[in-house]
């Protein structure tokens, strides 16, 4: 029996390694594909800090980080995974939020109260093409000047790997892990196109957040589990709960 990971490459490789270390057999079906968007910073504002809600936003501009001097700025990261990628690319002053955009907004506001950031600072928001929350607008309402730069997009992958379709058909997949609302929708579309939607929704769907879970519930999934906090360890805990329930 296998665990299906829908997370995009390259992060899915790290997830697979962690699951295998826990004794699971893993299948990978990245349902979104990372595509960088050309980055041209024409703003003449001096940035006080950078905010990012995805590690992909950093990967997309990695070749330009040093030349633009961005690695010298404080960086507010949505969670520890994004923070670790930022450090890999040279950022030294990395402030880590609790795993979602709401906690990132709170962390930026705390930075002002802690004197680590001036409220009149201009923030550079490195963002994806599809945003589930207007973080820039929310921070703008708090008095910040936010320059939002789209650095990447995640394109849906319209087919599932053959071994994944066969796994659903043979009832060989125990659970599916979902990391974002967009990837959950892409998974459902691909499963429908491949003719395995019913069997795919019959197994536990383990979701990083309630926002992600709502997509699966609306599609008819009856076994939807949500991580207690928006991080991978909590998602793995939800997976273990799901598997214990199936064995009970």
XYZ file of C-alpha atoms in Angstrom:
248
model
C 0.000 0.000 0.000
C 1.284 3.450 -0.938
C 0.974 7.077 0.150
C 0.391 9.465 -2.745
C 2.177 12.825 -2.568
C 0.751 15.525 -4.871
C 3.319 18.171 -3.896
C 5.274 19.732 -6.792
C 8.936 19.035 -7.542
C 11.477 19.546 -5.959
C 9.801 19.686 -2.547
C 8.046 16.374 -3.137
C 11.408 14.580 -3.045
C 12.041 15.772 0.507
C 8.535 14.734 1.528
C 9.011 11.291 -0.018
C 12.280 10.809 1.835
C 10.635 11.710 5.148
C 7.732 9.326 4.526
C 10.037 6.471 3.561
C 11.990 7.044 6.761
C 8.691 6.470 8.578
C 8.263 3.148 6.790
C 5.837 4.153 4.037
C 5.847 3.258 0.362
C 5.501 6.477 -1.644
C 4.066 7.388 -5.031
C 4.660 10.853 -6.500
C 2.154 12.731 -8.650
C 3.182 16.399 -8.805
C -0.027 18.004 -10.039
C 1.457 21.487 -10.422
C 4.569 22.435 -12.372
C 6.839 25.302 -11.321
C 7.407 27.958 -14.006
C 9.555 31.033 -13.216
C 8.378 34.429 -14.421
C 10.885 37.014 -15.635
C 11.763 39.325 -12.746
C 12.356 42.997 -13.541
C 12.561 45.226 -10.501
C 11.849 48.730 -11.773
C 10.980 50.185 -8.396
C 13.300 52.903 -7.168
C 12.195 52.419 -3.588
C 14.731 51.270 -1.027
C 13.290 48.081 0.426
C 13.233 47.537 4.149
C 12.514 43.807 3.959
C 11.292 40.985 1.749
C 8.225 38.835 2.362
C 7.657 35.418 0.779
C 4.845 32.895 1.068
C 6.551 30.120 -0.903
C 10.046 28.735 -1.363
C 9.372 28.827 -5.112
C 9.339 32.622 -5.033
C 12.964 32.528 -3.904
C 14.003 29.794 -6.337
C 12.553 31.794 -9.232
C 14.806 34.811 -8.631
C 17.826 32.925 -7.281
C 20.162 33.943 -10.160
C 19.489 37.642 -9.470
C 19.559 37.731 -5.671
C 23.215 38.647 -5.292
C 23.315 41.209 -8.122
C 20.246 43.015 -6.765
C 21.575 42.942 -3.210
C 18.377 41.314 -1.940
C 20.147 38.774 0.273
C 21.310 41.627 2.498
C 17.725 42.446 3.487
C 15.690 40.879 6.293
C 13.355 38.227 4.892
C 10.006 37.296 6.428
C 9.236 33.679 5.481
C 5.816 32.051 5.746
C 7.224 28.937 7.434
C 10.344 26.965 8.280
C 10.602 25.217 4.909
C 10.581 28.512 3.015
C 13.027 29.927 5.565
C 15.454 27.037 5.034
C 15.429 27.592 1.261
C 16.052 31.313 1.820
C 19.079 30.486 3.961
C 20.380 28.107 1.289
C 20.401 31.000 -1.184
C 22.312 33.322 1.125
C 19.795 35.157 3.307
C 21.174 35.632 6.815
C 18.403 37.586 8.569
C 15.362 35.297 8.199
C 12.247 35.728 10.353
C 9.933 32.705 10.361
C 6.129 32.844 10.639
C 3.778 30.057 11.634
C 3.082 28.472 8.251
C 0.343 30.582 6.634
C -0.213 34.089 5.287
C -2.126 35.218 8.370
C 0.768 34.347 10.666
C 3.189 36.032 8.237
C 1.191 39.247 8.386
C 1.267 39.045 12.193
C 5.023 38.423 12.183
C 5.637 41.527 10.052
C 3.561 43.622 12.459
C 5.536 42.188 15.375
C 8.688 43.215 13.556
C 7.527 46.830 13.774
C 6.728 46.561 17.467
C 10.092 44.925 18.090
C 11.896 47.730 16.230
C 13.273 45.246 13.678
C 11.296 46.997 10.936
C 10.048 50.531 10.415
C 6.336 50.844 9.688
C 7.035 53.200 6.806
C 9.353 50.631 5.227
C 8.731 49.520 1.670
C 8.314 45.752 1.537
C 9.143 43.640 -1.498
C 6.629 40.804 -1.787
C 7.946 38.009 -4.005
C 4.726 36.244 -4.973
C 3.157 33.609 -7.173
C 0.794 34.368 -10.030
C -2.217 32.973 -8.167
C -2.699 34.342 -4.657
C -5.251 32.918 -2.251
C -4.953 35.977 -0.006
C -4.178 39.648 -0.661
C -1.301 39.874 1.787
C 0.098 42.961 0.096
C -3.246 44.748 0.416
C -3.596 43.762 4.060
C -0.153 45.094 4.924
C -0.881 48.202 2.859
C -3.934 48.808 5.033
C -1.598 48.697 8.045
C 0.512 51.526 6.660
C 3.187 49.656 4.743
C 4.157 50.349 1.170
C 4.220 46.938 -0.522
C 5.691 46.269 -3.964
C 4.366 42.915 -5.196
C 6.466 41.163 -7.815
C 5.175 37.997 -9.462
C 8.164 35.670 -9.793
C 6.589 32.318 -10.659
C 3.437 30.440 -11.586
C 2.301 26.898 -10.894
C 0.773 25.314 -13.992
C -1.619 22.351 -13.589
C -0.382 18.944 -14.743
C -3.323 17.396 -16.547
C -2.374 13.718 -16.291
C -1.520 11.369 -13.446
C 1.375 8.887 -13.730
C 0.311 5.453 -14.969
C 1.359 3.754 -11.724
C -0.857 6.151 -9.763
C -3.930 5.382 -11.897
C -3.191 1.677 -11.550
C -2.759 2.129 -7.806
C -6.203 3.690 -7.445
C -7.795 1.044 -9.669
C -6.229 -1.766 -7.610
C -7.021 -0.101 -4.257
C -3.299 0.085 -3.573
C -3.190 3.699 -2.366
C -3.860 4.254 1.328
C -4.051 8.057 1.464
C -3.325 11.238 -0.478
C -1.387 14.245 0.851
C -2.454 17.742 -0.260
C -0.435 20.917 0.306
C -2.409 23.728 -1.318
C -5.860 24.639 -2.564
C -4.636 24.889 -6.149
C -2.897 21.519 -6.067
C -6.016 19.895 -4.613
C -8.094 21.272 -7.490
C -5.481 20.163 -10.025
C -5.469 16.677 -8.503
C -9.241 16.423 -8.777
C -9.208 17.595 -12.396
C -6.499 15.099 -13.337
C -8.225 12.226 -11.501
C -11.490 13.043 -13.281
C -9.794 13.152 -16.675
C -8.104 9.811 -15.996
C -11.382 8.198 -14.898
C -10.206 7.403 -11.343
C -11.987 10.174 -9.437
C -14.333 7.865 -7.494
C -11.581 5.553 -6.262
C -9.284 8.517 -5.603
C -11.848 10.185 -3.338
C -12.600 6.922 -1.531
C -9.294 7.018 0.400
C -8.326 9.463 3.177
C -7.357 12.941 1.984
C -4.811 14.539 4.349
C -4.674 18.329 3.998
C -2.288 21.016 5.196
C -5.102 23.407 6.115
C -8.861 23.761 6.322
C -8.795 25.844 3.139
C -7.273 22.913 1.274
C -9.658 20.436 2.903
C -12.747 22.348 1.736
C -11.835 21.622 -1.901
C -11.833 17.873 -1.242
C -15.023 17.941 0.815
C -16.834 19.895 -1.892
C -15.753 17.234 -4.387
C -17.345 14.485 -2.301
C -14.451 13.079 -0.273
C -15.778 11.586 2.953
C -12.470 11.025 4.755
C -10.767 14.403 4.991
C -8.224 15.063 7.721
C -6.614 18.440 8.452
C -3.212 19.083 9.985
C -3.421 20.676 13.435
C -0.966 23.349 12.274
C 0.059 24.270 8.703
C 3.363 22.362 8.646
C 4.473 19.013 7.295
C 5.052 17.293 10.633
C 1.451 18.034 11.589
C 0.338 16.753 8.180
C 2.213 13.507 8.814
C 0.434 13.248 12.163
C -2.893 13.580 10.335
C -1.776 10.824 7.980
C -0.993 8.502 10.886
C -4.446 9.205 12.348
C -6.015 8.321 9.029
C -4.121 5.045 8.757
C -4.956 4.046 12.338
C -8.635 4.678 11.625
C -8.509 2.474 8.512
C -6.930 -0.347 10.512
C -9.367 -0.067 13.408
